[in-house]
PDB file of C-alpha atoms in Angstrom:
ATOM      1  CA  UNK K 685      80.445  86.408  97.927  1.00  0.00           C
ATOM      2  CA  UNK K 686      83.667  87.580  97.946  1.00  0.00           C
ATOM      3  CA  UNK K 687      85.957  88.240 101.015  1.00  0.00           C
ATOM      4  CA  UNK K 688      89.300  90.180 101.051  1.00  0.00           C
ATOM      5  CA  UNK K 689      90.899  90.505 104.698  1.00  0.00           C
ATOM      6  CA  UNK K 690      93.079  93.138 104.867  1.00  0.00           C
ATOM      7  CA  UNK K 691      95.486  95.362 107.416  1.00  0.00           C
ATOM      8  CA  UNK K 692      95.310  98.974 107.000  1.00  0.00           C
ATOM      9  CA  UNK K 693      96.407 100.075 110.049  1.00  0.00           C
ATOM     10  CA  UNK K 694      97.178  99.131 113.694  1.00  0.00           C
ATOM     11  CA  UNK K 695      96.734 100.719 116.892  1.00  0.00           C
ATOM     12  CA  UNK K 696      97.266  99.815 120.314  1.00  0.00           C
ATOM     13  CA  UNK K 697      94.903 101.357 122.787  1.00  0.00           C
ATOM     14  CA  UNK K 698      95.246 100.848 126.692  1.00  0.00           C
ATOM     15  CA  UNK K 699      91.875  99.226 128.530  1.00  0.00           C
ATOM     16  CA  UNK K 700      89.249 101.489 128.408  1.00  0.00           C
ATOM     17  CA  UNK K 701      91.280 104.441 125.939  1.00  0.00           C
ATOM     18  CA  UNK K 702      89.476 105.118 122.881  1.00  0.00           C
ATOM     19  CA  UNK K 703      90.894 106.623 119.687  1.00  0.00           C
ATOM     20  CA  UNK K 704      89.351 107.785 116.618  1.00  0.00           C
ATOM     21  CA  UNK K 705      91.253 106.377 112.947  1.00  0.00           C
ATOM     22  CA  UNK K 706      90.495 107.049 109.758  1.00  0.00           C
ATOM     23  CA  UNK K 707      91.473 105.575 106.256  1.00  0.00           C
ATOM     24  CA  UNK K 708      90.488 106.184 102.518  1.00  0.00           C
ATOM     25  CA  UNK K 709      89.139 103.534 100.237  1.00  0.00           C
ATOM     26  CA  UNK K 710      90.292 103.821  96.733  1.00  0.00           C
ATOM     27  CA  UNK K 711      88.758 102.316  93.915  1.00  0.00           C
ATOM     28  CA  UNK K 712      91.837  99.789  93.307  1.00  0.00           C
ATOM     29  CA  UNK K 713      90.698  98.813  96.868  1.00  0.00           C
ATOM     30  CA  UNK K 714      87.967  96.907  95.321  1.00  0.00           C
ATOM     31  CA  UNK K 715      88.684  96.341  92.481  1.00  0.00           C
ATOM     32  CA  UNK K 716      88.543  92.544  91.160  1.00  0.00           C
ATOM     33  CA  UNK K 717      89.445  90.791  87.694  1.00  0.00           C
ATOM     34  CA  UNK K 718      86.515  90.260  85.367  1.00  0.00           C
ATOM     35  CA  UNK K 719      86.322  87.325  82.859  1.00  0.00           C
ATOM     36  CA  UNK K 720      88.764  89.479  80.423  1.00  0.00           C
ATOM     37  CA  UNK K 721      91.382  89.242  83.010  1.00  0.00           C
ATOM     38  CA  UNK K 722      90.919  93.356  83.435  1.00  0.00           C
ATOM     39  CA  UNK K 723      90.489  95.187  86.973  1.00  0.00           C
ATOM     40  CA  UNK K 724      87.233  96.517  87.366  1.00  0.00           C
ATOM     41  CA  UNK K 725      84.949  97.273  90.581  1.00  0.00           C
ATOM     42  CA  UNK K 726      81.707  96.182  90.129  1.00  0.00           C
ATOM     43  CA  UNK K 727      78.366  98.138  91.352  1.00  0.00           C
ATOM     44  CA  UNK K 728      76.825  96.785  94.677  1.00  0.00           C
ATOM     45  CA  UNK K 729      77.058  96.541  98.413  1.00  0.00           C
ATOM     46  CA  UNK K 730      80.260  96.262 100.400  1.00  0.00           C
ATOM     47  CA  UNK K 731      81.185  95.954 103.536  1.00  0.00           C
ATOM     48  CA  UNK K 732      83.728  97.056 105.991  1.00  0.00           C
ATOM     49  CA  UNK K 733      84.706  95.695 109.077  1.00  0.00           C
ATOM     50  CA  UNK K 734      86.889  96.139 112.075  1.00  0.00           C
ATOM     51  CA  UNK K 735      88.091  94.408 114.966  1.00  0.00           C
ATOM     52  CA  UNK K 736      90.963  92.659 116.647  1.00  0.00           C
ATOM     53  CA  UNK K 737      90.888  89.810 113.993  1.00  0.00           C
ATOM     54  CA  UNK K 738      88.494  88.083 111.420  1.00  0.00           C
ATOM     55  CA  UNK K 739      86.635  85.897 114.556  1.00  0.00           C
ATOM     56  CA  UNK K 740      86.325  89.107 116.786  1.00  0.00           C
ATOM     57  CA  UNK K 741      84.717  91.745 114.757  1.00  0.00           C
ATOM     58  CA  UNK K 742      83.566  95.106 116.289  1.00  0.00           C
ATOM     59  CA  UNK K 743      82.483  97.705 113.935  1.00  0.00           C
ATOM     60  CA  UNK K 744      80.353  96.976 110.696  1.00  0.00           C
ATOM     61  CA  UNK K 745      79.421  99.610 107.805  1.00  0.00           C
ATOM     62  CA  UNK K 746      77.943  98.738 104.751  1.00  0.00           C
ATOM     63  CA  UNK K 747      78.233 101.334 101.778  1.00  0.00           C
ATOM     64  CA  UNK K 748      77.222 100.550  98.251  1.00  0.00           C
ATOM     65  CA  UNK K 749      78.859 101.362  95.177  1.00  0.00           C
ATOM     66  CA  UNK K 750      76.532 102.088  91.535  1.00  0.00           C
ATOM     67  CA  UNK K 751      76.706 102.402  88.183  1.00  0.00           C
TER      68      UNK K 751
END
């Protein structure tokens, strides 16, 4: 399993305020080196999750990526 933590936006909300955000993955995104030492993304399931840091997580979505 591979993990990549990383920062695509921040927004600071006020207790109780809500806020809708939305970003684009690319394919570079999640993309990885293969034995070759080339970028590829590989088919399969990733994951995407959100929250004030790694240890406090509050939104999950799993989408999958094929052939």
């Amino acid at each position: 399993m591979t993990m990549t933590c990383a920062v695509l936006s921040v927004s600071a909300l006020n207790p109780g305020e809500k806020k809708t955000v939305q970003f684009t993955l690319h394919p570079d995104d999640l993309a990885i080196l293969d034995k070759n030492m080339n970028w590829t993304v590989e088919p399969g399931k990733f994951q995407v999750m959100i929250g004030n840091s790694s240890e406090d997580i509050k939104l999950k979505k799993e989408f999958e990526v094929e052939k």
